[in-house]
mmCIF file of C-alpha atoms in Angstrom:
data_model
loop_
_atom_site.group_PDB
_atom_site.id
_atom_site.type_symbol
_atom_site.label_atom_id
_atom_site.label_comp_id
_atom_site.label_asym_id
_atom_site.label_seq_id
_atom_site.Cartn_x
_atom_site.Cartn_y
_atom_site.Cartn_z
ATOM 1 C CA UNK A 1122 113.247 58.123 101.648
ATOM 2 C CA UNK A 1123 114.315 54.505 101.664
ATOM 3 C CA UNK A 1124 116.405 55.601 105.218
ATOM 4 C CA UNK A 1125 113.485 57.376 106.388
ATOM 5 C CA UNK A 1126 111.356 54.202 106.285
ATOM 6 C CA UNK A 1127 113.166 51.754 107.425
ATOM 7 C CA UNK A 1128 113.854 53.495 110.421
ATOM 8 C CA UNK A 1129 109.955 54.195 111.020
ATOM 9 C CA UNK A 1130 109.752 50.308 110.107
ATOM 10 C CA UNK A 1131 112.388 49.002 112.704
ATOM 11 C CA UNK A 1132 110.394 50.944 115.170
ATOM 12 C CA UNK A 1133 107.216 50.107 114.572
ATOM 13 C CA UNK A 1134 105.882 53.487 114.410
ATOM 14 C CA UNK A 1135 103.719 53.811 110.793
ATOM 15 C CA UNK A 1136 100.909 52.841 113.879
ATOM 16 C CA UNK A 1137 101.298 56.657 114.932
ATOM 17 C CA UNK A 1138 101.723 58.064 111.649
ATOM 18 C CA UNK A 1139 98.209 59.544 110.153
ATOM 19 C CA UNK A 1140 98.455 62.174 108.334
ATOM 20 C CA UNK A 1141 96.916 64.256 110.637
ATOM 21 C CA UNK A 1142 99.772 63.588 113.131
ATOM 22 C CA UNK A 1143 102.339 63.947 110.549
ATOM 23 C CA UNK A 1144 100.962 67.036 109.495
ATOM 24 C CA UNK A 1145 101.140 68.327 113.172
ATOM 25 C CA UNK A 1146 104.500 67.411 113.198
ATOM 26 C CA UNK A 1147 105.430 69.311 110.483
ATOM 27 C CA UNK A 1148 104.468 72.594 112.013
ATOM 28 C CA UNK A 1149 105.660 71.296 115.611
ATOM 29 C CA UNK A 1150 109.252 70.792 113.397
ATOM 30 C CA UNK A 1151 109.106 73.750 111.854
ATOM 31 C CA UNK A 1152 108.345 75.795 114.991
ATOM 32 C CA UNK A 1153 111.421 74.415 116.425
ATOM 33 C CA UNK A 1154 113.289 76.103 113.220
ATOM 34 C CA UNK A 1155 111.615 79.196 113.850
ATOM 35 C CA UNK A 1156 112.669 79.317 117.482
ATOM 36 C CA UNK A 1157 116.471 79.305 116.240
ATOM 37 C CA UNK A 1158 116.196 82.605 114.493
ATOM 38 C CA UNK A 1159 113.959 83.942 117.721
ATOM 39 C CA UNK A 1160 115.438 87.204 118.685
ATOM 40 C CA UNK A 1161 117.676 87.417 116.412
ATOM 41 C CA UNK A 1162 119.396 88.381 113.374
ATOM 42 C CA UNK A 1163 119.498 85.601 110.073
ATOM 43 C CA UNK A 1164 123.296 85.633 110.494
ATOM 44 C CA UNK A 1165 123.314 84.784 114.589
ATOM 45 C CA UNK A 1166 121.674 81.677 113.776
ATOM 46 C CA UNK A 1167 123.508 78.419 114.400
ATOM 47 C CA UNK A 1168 123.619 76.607 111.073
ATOM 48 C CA UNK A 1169 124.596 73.225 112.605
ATOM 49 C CA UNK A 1170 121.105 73.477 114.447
ATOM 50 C CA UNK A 1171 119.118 74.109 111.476
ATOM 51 C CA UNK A 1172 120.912 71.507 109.684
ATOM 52 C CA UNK A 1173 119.242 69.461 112.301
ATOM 53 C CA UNK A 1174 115.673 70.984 112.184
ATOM 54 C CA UNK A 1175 115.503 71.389 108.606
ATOM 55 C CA UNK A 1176 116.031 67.750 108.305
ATOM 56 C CA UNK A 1177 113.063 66.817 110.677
ATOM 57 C CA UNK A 1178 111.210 69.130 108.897
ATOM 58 C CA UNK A 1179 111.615 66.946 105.573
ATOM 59 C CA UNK A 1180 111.848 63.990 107.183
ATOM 60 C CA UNK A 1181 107.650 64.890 107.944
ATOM 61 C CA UNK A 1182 107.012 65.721 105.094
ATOM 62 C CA UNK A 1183 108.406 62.698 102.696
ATOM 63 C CA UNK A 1184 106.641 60.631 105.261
ATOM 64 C CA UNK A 1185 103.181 62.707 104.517
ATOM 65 C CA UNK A 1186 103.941 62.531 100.655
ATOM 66 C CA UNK A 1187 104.802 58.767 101.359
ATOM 67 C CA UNK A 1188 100.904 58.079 103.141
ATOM 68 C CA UNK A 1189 99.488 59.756 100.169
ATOM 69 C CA UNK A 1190 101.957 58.055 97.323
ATOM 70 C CA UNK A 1191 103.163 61.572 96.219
ATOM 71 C CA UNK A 1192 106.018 62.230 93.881
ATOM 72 C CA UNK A 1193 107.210 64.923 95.555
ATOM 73 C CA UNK A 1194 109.231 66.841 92.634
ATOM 74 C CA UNK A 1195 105.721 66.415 90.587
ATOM 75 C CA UNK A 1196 103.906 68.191 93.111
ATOM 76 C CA UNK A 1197 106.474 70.763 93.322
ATOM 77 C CA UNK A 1198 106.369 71.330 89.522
ATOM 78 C CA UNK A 1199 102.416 71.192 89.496
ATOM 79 C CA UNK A 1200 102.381 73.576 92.225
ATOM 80 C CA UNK A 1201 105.072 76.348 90.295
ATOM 81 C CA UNK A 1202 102.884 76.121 87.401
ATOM 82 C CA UNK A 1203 99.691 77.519 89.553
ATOM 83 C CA UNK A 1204 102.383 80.025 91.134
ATOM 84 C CA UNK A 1205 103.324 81.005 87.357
ATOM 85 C CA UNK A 1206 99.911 81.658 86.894
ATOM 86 C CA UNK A 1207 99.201 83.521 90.509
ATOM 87 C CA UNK A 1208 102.369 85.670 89.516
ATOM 88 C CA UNK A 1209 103.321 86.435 86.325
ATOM 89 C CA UNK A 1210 106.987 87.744 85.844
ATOM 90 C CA UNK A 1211 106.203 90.895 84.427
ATOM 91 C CA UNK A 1212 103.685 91.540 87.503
ATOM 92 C CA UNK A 1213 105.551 90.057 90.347
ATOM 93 C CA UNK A 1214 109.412 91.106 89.587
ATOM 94 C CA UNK A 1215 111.179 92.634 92.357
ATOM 95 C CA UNK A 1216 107.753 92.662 94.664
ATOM 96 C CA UNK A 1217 107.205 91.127 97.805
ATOM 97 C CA UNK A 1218 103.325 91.674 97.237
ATOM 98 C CA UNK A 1219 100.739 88.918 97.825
ATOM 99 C CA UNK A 1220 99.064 87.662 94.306
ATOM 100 C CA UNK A 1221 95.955 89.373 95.212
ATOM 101 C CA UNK A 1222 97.429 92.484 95.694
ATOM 102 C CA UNK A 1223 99.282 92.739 92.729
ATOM 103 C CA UNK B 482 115.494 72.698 92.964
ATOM 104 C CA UNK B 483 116.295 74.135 89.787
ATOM 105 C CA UNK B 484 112.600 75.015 88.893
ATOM 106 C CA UNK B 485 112.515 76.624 92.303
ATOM 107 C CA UNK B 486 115.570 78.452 91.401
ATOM 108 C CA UNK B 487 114.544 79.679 88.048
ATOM 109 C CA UNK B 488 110.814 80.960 89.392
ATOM 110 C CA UNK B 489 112.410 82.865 92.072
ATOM 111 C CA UNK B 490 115.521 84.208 89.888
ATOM 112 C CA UNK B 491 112.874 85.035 87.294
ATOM 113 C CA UNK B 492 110.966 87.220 89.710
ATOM 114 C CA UNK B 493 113.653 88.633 91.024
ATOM 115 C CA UNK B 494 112.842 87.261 94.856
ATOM 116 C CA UNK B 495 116.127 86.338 96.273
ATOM 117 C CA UNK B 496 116.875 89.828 97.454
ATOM 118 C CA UNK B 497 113.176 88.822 100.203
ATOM 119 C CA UNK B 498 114.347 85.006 100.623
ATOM 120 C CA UNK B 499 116.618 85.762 103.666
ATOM 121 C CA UNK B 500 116.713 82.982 106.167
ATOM 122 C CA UNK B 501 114.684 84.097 108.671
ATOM 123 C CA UNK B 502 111.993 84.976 106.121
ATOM 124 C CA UNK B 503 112.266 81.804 104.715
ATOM 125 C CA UNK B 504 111.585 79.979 108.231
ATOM 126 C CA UNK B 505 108.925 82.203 108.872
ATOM 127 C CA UNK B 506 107.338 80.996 105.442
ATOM 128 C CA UNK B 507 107.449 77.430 105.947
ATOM 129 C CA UNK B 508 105.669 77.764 108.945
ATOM 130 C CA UNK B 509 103.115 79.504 107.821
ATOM 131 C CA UNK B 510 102.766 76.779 104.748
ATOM 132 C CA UNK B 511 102.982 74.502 107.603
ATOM 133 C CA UNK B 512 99.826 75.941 109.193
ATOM 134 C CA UNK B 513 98.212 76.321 105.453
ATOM 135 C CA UNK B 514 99.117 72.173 105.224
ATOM 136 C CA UNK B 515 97.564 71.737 108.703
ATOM 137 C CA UNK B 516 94.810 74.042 108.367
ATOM 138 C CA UNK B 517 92.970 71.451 106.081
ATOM 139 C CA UNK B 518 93.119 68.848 108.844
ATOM 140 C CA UNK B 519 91.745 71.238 111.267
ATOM 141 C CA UNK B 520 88.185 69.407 112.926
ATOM 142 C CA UNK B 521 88.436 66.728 110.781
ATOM 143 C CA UNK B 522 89.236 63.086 110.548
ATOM 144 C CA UNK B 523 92.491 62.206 108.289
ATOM 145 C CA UNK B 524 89.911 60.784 105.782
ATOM 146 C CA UNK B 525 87.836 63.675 105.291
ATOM 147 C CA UNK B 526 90.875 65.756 103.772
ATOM 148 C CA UNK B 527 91.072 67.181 100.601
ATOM 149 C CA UNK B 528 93.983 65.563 99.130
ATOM 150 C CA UNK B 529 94.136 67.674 96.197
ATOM 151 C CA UNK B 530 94.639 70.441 98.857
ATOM 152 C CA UNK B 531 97.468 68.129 100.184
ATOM 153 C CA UNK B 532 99.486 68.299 97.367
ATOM 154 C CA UNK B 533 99.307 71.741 97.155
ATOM 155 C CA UNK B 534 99.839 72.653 100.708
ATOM 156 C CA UNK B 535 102.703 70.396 101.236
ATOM 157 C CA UNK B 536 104.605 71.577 97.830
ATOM 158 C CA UNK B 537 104.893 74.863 99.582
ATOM 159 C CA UNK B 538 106.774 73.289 102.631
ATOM 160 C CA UNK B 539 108.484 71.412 100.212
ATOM 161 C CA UNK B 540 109.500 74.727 97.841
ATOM 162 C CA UNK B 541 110.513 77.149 100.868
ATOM 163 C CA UNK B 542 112.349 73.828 102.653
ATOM 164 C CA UNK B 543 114.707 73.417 99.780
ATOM 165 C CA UNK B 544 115.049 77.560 99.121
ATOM 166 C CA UNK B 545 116.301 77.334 102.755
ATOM 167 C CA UNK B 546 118.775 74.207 102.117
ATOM 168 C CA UNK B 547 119.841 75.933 99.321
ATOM 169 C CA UNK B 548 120.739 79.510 101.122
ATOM 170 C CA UNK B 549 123.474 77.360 103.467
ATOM 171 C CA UNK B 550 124.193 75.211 100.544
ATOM 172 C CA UNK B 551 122.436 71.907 102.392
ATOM 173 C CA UNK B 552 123.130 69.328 100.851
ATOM 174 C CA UNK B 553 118.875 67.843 102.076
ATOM 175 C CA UNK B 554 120.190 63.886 101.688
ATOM 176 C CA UNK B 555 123.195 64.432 103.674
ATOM 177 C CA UNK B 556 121.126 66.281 106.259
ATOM 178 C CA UNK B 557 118.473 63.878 106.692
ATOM 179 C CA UNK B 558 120.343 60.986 106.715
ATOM 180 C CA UNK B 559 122.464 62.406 109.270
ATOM 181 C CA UNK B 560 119.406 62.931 111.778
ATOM 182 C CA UNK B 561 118.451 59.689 111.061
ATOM 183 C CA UNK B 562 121.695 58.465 112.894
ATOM 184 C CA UNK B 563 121.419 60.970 115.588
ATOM 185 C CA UNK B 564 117.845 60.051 116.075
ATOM 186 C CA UNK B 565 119.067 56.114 115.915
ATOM 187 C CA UNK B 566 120.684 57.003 119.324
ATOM 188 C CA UNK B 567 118.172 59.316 120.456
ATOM 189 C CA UNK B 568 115.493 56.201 119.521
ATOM 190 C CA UNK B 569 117.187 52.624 119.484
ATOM 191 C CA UNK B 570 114.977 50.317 118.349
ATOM 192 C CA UNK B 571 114.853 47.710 121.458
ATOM 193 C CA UNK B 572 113.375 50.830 123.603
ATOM 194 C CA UNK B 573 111.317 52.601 121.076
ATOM 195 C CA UNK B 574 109.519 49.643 119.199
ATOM 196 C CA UNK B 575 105.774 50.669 119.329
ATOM 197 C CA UNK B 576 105.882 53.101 121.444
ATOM 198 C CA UNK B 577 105.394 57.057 120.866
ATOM 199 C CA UNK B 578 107.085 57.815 123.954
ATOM 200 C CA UNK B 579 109.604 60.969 123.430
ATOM 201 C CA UNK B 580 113.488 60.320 124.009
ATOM 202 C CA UNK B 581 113.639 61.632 127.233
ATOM 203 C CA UNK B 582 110.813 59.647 128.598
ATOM 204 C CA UNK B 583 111.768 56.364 127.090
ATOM 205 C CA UNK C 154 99.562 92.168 131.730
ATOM 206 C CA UNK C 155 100.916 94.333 134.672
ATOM 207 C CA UNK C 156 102.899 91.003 135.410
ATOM 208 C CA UNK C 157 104.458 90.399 132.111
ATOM 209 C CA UNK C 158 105.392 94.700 131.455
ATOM 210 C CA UNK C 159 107.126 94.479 134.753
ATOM 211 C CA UNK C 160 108.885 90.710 133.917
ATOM 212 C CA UNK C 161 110.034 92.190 130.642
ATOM 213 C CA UNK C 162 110.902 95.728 132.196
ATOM 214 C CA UNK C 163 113.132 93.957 134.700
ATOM 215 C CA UNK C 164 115.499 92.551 132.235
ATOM 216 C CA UNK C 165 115.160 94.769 129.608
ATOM 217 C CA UNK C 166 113.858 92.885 126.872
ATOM 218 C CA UNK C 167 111.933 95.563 125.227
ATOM 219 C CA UNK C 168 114.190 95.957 122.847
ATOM 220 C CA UNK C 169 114.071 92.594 121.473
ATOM 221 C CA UNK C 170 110.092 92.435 121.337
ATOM 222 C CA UNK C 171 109.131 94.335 117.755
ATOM 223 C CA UNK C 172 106.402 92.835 116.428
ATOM 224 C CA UNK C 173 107.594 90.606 114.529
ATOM 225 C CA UNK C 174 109.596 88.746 116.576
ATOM 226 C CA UNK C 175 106.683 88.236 119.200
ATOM 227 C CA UNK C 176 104.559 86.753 116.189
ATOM 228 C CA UNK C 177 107.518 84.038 115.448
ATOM 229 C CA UNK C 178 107.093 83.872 119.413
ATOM 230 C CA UNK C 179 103.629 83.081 119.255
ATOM 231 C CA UNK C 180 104.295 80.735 116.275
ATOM 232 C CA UNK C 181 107.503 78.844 118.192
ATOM 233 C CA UNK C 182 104.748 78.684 121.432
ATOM 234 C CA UNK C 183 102.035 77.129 119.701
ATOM 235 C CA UNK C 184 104.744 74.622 118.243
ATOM 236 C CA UNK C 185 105.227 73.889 121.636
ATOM 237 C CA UNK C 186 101.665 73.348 122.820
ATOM 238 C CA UNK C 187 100.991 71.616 119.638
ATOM 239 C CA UNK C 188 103.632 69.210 119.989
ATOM 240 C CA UNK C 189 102.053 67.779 123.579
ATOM 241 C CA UNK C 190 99.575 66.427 121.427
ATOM 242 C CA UNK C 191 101.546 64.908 119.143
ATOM 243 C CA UNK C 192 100.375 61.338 118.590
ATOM 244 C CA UNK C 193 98.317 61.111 121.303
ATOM 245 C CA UNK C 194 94.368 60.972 121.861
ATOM 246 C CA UNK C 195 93.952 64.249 123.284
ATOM 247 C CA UNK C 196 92.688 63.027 127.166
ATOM 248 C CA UNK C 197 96.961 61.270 127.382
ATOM 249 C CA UNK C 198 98.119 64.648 127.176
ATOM 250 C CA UNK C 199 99.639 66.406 130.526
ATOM 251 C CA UNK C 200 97.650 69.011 131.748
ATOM 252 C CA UNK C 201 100.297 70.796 133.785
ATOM 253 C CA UNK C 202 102.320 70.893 130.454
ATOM 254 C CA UNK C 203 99.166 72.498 128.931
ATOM 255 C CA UNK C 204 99.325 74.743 131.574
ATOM 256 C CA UNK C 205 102.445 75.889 131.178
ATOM 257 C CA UNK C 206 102.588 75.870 127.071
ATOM 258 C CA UNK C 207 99.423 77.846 126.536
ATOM 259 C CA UNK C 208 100.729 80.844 129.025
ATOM 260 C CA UNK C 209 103.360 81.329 126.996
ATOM 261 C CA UNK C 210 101.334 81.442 124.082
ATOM 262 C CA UNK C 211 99.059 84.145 125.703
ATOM 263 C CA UNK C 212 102.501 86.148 127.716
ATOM 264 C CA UNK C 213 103.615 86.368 123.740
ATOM 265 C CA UNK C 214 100.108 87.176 122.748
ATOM 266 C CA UNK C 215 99.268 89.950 125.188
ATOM 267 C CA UNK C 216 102.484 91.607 124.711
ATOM 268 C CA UNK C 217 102.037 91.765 121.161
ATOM 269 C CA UNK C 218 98.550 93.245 121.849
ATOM 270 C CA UNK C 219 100.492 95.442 123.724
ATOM 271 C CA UNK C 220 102.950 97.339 121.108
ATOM 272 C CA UNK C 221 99.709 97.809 119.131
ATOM 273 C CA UNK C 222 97.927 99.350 122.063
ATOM 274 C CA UNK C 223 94.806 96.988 121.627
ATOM 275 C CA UNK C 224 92.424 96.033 123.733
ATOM 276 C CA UNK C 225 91.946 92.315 123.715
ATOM 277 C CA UNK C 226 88.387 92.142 124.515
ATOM 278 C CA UNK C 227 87.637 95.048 121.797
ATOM 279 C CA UNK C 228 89.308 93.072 119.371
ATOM 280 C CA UNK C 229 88.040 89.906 120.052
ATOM 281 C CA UNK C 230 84.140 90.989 119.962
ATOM 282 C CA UNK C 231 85.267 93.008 116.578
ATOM 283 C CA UNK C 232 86.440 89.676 115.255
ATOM 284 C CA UNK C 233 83.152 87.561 116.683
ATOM 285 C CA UNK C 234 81.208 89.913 115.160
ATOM 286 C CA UNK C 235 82.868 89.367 111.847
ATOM 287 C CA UNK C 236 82.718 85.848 112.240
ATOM 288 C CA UNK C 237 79.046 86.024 112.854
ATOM 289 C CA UNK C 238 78.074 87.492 109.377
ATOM 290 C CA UNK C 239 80.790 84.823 107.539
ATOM 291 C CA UNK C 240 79.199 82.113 109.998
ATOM 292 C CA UNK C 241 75.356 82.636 110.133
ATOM 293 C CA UNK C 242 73.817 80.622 113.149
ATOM 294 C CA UNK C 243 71.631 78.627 110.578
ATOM 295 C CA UNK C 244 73.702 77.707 108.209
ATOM 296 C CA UNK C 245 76.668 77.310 110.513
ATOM 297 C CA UNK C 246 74.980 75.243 113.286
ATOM 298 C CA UNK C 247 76.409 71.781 113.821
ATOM 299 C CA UNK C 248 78.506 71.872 110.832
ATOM 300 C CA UNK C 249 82.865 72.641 110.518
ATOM 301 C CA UNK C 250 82.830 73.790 107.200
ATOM 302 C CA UNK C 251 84.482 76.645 106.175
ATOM 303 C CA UNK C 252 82.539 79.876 105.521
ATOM 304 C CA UNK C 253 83.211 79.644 101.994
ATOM 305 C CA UNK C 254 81.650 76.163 102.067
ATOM 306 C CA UNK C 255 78.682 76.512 103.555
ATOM 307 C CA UNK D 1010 85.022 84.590 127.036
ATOM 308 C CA UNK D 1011 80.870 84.927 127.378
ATOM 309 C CA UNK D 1012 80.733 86.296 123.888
ATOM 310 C CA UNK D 1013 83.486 83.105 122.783
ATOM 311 C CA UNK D 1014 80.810 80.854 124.409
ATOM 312 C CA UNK D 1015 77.648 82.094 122.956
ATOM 313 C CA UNK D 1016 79.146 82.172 119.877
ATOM 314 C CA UNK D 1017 80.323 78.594 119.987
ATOM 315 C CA UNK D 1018 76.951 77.432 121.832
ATOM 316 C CA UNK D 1019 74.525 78.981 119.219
ATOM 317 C CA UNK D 1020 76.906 77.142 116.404
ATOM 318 C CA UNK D 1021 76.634 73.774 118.458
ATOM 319 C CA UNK D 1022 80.308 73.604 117.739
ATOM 320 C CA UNK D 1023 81.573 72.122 121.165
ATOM 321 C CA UNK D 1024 81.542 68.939 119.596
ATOM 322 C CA UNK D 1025 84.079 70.043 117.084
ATOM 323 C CA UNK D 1026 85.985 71.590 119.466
ATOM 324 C CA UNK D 1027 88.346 68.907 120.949
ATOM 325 C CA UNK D 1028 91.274 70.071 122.838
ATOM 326 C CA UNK D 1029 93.750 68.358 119.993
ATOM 327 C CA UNK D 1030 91.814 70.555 117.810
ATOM 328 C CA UNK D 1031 92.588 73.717 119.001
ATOM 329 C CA UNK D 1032 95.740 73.634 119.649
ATOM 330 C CA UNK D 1033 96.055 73.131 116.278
ATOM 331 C CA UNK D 1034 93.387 75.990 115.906
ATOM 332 C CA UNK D 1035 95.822 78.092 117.661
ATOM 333 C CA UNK D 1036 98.363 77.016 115.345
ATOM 334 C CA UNK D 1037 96.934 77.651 112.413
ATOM 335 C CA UNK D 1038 95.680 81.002 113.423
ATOM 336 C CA UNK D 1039 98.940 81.630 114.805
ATOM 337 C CA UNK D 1040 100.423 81.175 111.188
ATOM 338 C CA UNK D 1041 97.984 83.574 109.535
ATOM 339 C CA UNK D 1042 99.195 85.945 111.646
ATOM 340 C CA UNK D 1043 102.712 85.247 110.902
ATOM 341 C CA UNK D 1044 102.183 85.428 107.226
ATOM 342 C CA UNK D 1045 101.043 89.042 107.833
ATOM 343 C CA UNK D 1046 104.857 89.651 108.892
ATOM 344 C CA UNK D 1047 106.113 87.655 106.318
ATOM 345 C CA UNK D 1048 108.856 89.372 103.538
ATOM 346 C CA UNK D 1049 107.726 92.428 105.295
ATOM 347 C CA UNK D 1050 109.690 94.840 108.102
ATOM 348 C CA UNK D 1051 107.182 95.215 110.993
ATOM 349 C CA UNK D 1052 106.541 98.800 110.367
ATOM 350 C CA UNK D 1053 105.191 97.639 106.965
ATOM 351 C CA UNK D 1054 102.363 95.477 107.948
ATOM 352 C CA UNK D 1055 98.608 96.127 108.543
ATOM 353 C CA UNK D 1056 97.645 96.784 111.932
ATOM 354 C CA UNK D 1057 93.820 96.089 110.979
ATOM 355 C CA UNK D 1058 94.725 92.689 109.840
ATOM 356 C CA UNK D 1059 96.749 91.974 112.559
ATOM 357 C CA UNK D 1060 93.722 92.374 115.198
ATOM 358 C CA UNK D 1061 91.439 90.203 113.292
ATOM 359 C CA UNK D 1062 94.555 87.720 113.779
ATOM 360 C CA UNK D 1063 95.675 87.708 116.781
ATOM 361 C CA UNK D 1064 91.721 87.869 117.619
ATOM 362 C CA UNK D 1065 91.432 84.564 116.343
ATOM 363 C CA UNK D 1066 94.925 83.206 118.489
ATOM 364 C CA UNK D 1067 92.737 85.223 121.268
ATOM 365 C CA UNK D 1068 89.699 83.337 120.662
ATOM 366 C CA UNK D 1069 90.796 79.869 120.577
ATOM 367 C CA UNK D 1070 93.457 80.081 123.041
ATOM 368 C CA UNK D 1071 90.738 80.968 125.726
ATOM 369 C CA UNK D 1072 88.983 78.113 124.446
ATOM 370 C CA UNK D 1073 91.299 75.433 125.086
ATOM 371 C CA UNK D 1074 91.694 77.468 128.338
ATOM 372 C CA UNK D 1075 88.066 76.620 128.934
ATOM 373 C CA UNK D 1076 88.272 72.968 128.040
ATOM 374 C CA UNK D 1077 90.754 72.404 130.721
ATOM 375 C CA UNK D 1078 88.933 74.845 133.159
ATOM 376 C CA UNK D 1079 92.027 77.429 133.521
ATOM 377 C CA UNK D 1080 92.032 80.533 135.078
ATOM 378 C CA UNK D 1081 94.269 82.134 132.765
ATOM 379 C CA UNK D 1082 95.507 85.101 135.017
ATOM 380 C CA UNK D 1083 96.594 82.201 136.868
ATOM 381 C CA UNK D 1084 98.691 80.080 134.819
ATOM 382 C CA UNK D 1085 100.009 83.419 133.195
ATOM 383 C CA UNK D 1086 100.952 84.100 136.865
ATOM 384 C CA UNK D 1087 102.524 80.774 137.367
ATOM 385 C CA UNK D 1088 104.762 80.688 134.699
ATOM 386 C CA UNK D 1089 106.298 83.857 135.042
ATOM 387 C CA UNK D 1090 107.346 82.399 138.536
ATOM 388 C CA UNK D 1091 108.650 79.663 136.638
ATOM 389 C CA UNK D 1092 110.307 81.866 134.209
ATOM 390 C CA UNK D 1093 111.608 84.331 136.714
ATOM 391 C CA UNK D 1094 113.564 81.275 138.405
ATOM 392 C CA UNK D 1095 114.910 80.260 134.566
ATOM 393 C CA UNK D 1096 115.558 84.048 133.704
ATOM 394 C CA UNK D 1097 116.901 85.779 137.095
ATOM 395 C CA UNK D 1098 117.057 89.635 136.552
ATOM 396 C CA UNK D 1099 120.979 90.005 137.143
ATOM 397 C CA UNK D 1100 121.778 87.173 134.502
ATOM 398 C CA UNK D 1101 119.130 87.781 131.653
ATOM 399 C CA UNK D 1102 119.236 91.961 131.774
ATOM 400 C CA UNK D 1103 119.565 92.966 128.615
ATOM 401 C CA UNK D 1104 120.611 89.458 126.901
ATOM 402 C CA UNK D 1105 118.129 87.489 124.331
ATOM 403 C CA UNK D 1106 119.509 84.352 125.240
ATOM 404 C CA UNK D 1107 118.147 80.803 126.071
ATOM 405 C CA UNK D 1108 118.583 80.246 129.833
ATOM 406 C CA UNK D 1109 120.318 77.426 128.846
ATOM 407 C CA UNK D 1110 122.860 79.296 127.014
ATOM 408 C CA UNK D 1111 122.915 82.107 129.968
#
């Protein structure tokens, strides 16, 4: 995080960062992932490529958590807990099935 | 990443979580996350909604690190020096310009 | 669509376009187009880019139309007609709230 | 595209309806329909849902079309030309490749 900002710093660019733009960039990132598996099979894939696109992808989204002064392992623990409650083990073991359709 | 680990083991979910699958699902988090900016000004968001939206980009981001055993520090902080070149701060101070049109 | 049958005919590409593929291609488009408005106020953005982004986004579109044998305007009237019971013209009118917020 | 228009005119949504915004409109809707795919092998998913979805990529993909006063046959037509320069028939037969990588 500390890398992520001082390289937004040196360049000046928080100016460009709202978190509607970052939040665009996110899927624009994450569409660039996507594109590597395009056609193809999960084991063609390049991994030195998604190294680099799964990176941009985070580096978006610790800079949204960062606008909004989110702890980003307490979201992700606040969010499992509504996903425990969406799909409970003995419901949603070894099914692929939306929580609404279980 | 070891709460992650444990809901999905739990549930029995690797056996979906190929890569491909899991690209596919953090861009469709991606679109939930932008979805709430979607005719709105940054201010008007629900950041409640935030938290939630970008935990799921955050959850299927690591399960994807972890599948290729990413190390997501190493990662970033090597795009940061890729994008040092790519970006070096005398030509992209305060600009938004892309690389390629700097 | 004649066009686009007889540009993927010619270099036999059928057998890469299942469904789901063209929906990541839709996705990866729509990255694309997205990302030409990437911190910018929307009237800085290129309009031959546009041009050129939002094809592909309908090529991928129609074709995947296409493997479900629909007819595009069919479905889109079915869909405005949906959207005209979830969006009623007077409690919808000058407002972006969601249906389920209205 | 008349039925798009009425629609949107009755609403007095217009003003909503800034080209920035639907591209990410597209993109959103472009990731609902994606989740319909996702976990899933295409043969598995719900053709009824995936109309109302790729209605929606449909609907705001004209649009932005009609914001920029496109004749969509047109630019469809244009970038296939572009395409079929990028993609020649004897070097992209039967390949899935990245004319790049061709």
């Amino acid at each position: 995080m500390e890398i992520l900002l001082k390289f937004r710093n040196e360049r000046e660019w928080e100016q460009f960062h709202n978190p509607k733009d970052l939040a665009l960039a996110i899927n624009v990132e994450a569409g660039e992932l996507l594109e590597l598996f395009l056609w193809k099979n999960p084991e063609e894939v390049d991994v030195k490529k998604i190294k680099e696109e799964l990176a941009d992808v985070f580096a978006f989204a610790f800079l949204l958590a960062e606008k909004y002064e989110l702890d980003v392992k307490q979201i992700i623990t606040d969010k499992m807990m509504l996903n425990a409650e969406k799909y409970p083990v003995e419901k949603a073991k070894g099914t692929a099935k939306k929580y609404n359709e279980l």
